[in-house]
Amino acid sequence: MVPDAIERVAVLRHPIERVWAALTSAEGLSRWFGSATEIDLRPGGRAFFRWDDLDEESVATIVVVDPPHRFVFRWAIEGLPGPSAPQTLVDFTLEPIPDGTRLRLVESGFAQAADDVARSAHKANSQGWDAELVDLETYLDAAA
């Protein structure tokens, strides 16, 4: 049985507004999440992500924009391209804490795909989020 969701929590030593900008601006995203990003930051807007080192790209549809606390988008499950393919929901929640910001990431919806595709996508995205969240922290620390 493939888990339906990936969950990660990161404590970042930066104010919530800086973390929000890193998650929701093309400039911020292109510094830690892929090589190039375009974003239309509104519900129903599109976000385009490109990873030159992997020769991959993805298009997401923005679902929730609640500054500076919540940012949610849907994107295709890896291995299932096409507009009618199942998508996962990526949900970032930010909470101010005394020393910075607690970021909670949940990507859910893997169970709607066939087991082999779901297993592969869950593994790839789990590893991807681990690396990307390290890159986010490195970017924020360098920009401080």
Coordinates of C-alpha atoms in Angstrom, one line a residue:
M1 CA 0.0 0.0 0.0
V2 CA 1.4 3.3 -1.1
P3 CA 1.0 6.2 1.4
D4 CA -1.3 8.9 0.1
A5 CA 0.7 11.8 1.5
I6 CA 4.1 13.2 2.1
E7 CA 4.5 15.4 5.2
R8 CA 7.4 17.5 6.2
V9 CA 7.9 20.2 8.9
A10 CA 10.8 22.6 8.8
V11 CA 11.7 25.3 11.3
L12 CA 13.2 28.2 9.5
R13 CA 15.1 31.0 11.4
H14 CA 13.5 33.7 9.2
P15 CA 10.4 35.9 9.6
I16 CA 7.2 34.6 8.0
E17 CA 7.1 37.3 5.4
R18 CA 10.5 36.3 4.0
V19 CA 9.5 32.6 3.9
W20 CA 6.2 33.5 2.2
A21 CA 8.1 35.5 -0.5
A22 CA 10.5 32.5 -1.1
L23 CA 7.4 30.3 -1.6
T24 CA 5.3 32.5 -3.7
S25 CA 7.4 34.8 -5.9
A26 CA 9.0 33.8 -9.2
E27 CA 12.3 35.3 -8.0
G28 CA 12.3 33.4 -4.7
L29 CA 11.1 30.1 -6.1
S30 CA 13.7 30.1 -8.9
R31 CA 16.5 30.4 -6.2
W32 CA 15.6 27.2 -4.4
F33 CA 12.8 25.3 -6.3
G34 CA 14.1 24.6 -9.7
S35 CA 16.0 26.7 -12.2
A36 CA 13.2 28.8 -13.6
T37 CA 9.8 29.7 -12.3
E38 CA 6.8 31.8 -13.5
I39 CA 3.8 32.3 -11.2
D40 CA 0.4 34.0 -11.4
L41 CA -0.2 34.2 -7.7
R42 CA -4.0 33.9 -7.5
P43 CA -6.5 31.1 -7.1
G44 CA -6.8 29.6 -10.5
G45 CA -3.5 31.0 -11.6
R46 CA -0.7 28.9 -13.1
A47 CA 2.8 28.3 -11.9
F48 CA 5.5 26.9 -14.2
F49 CA 8.6 25.2 -12.8
R50 CA 11.7 24.1 -14.7
W51 CA 14.6 22.0 -13.4
D52 CA 17.4 22.3 -15.9
D53 CA 19.6 19.8 -14.2
L54 CA 16.9 17.1 -14.5
D55 CA 15.5 18.4 -17.9
E56 CA 12.1 18.4 -16.3
E57 CA 9.3 20.9 -16.0
S58 CA 5.9 21.0 -14.4
V59 CA 2.8 23.3 -14.5
A60 CA 0.7 23.8 -11.4
T61 CA -2.7 25.3 -10.8
I62 CA -2.8 27.5 -7.7
V63 CA -5.7 26.7 -5.3
V64 CA -5.2 28.8 -2.2
V65 CA -3.3 32.1 -1.6
D66 CA -3.7 33.2 2.0
P67 CA -0.7 35.6 2.7
P68 CA 1.4 34.9 4.6
H69 CA 0.0 31.7 6.1
R70 CA -1.0 29.3 3.4
F71 CA -0.1 28.5 -0.2
V72 CA -1.6 25.5 -2.1
F73 CA -1.3 24.2 -5.6
R74 CA -2.2 21.1 -7.7
W75 CA 0.2 19.5 -10.1
A76 CA 0.5 16.3 -12.1
I77 CA 1.6 13.1 -10.6
E78 CA 5.0 12.2 -12.1
G79 CA 4.5 9.6 -14.8
L80 CA 0.9 10.7 -15.5
P81 CA 1.1 13.7 -17.9
G82 CA -2.0 15.3 -19.4
P83 CA -4.7 17.7 -18.3
S84 CA -7.1 14.9 -17.2
A85 CA -4.5 12.9 -15.2
P86 CA -4.8 12.7 -11.4
Q87 CA -3.0 15.4 -9.5
T88 CA -1.5 15.8 -6.1
L89 CA -2.3 18.8 -3.8
V90 CA 0.8 20.6 -2.4
D91 CA -0.1 22.5 0.8
F92 CA 2.3 24.9 2.5
T93 CA 1.3 26.2 5.9
L94 CA 3.4 28.9 7.6
E95 CA 3.2 29.7 11.3
P96 CA 5.2 32.4 13.1
I97 CA 7.2 31.1 16.1
P98 CA 9.5 33.0 18.5
D99 CA 12.7 32.2 16.5
G100 CA 11.2 32.3 13.0
T101 CA 8.7 30.3 11.0
R102 CA 7.4 26.8 11.1
L103 CA 6.7 25.5 7.6
R104 CA 4.5 22.5 7.2
L105 CA 4.3 20.8 3.8
V106 CA 1.8 18.2 2.9
E107 CA 1.6 16.7 -0.6
S108 CA -1.4 14.4 -0.9
G109 CA -3.3 12.4 -3.5
F110 CA -0.9 9.7 -4.5
A111 CA -3.4 6.9 -3.8
Q112 CA -5.5 7.9 -6.7
A113 CA -2.9 6.6 -9.1
A114 CA -2.1 3.0 -10.0
D115 CA 0.2 1.4 -7.4
D116 CA 3.3 1.3 -9.5
V117 CA 3.0 4.9 -10.6
A118 CA 2.0 6.0 -7.1
R119 CA 4.9 4.2 -5.5
S120 CA 7.4 5.7 -7.9
A121 CA 6.0 9.2 -7.7
H122 CA 5.8 9.1 -3.9
K123 CA 9.4 8.0 -3.6
A124 CA 10.6 10.6 -6.1
N125 CA 8.7 13.4 -4.5
S126 CA 9.7 12.4 -1.0
Q127 CA 13.3 12.6 -2.0
G128 CA 12.7 15.8 -3.9
W129 CA 11.0 17.6 -1.0
D130 CA 13.8 16.6 1.3
A131 CA 16.3 18.2 -1.0
E132 CA 14.2 21.2 -1.9
L133 CA 13.5 22.1 1.7
V134 CA 17.3 22.0 2.4
D135 CA 17.7 24.3 -0.6
L136 CA 15.0 26.6 0.8
E137 CA 16.8 26.9 4.1
T138 CA 20.2 27.5 2.4
Y139 CA 18.6 30.2 0.1
L140 CA 17.0 32.0 3.1
D141 CA 20.2 31.8 5.2
A142 CA 22.4 33.1 2.3
A143 CA 19.9 36.0 1.7
A144 CA 19.9 37.0 5.4

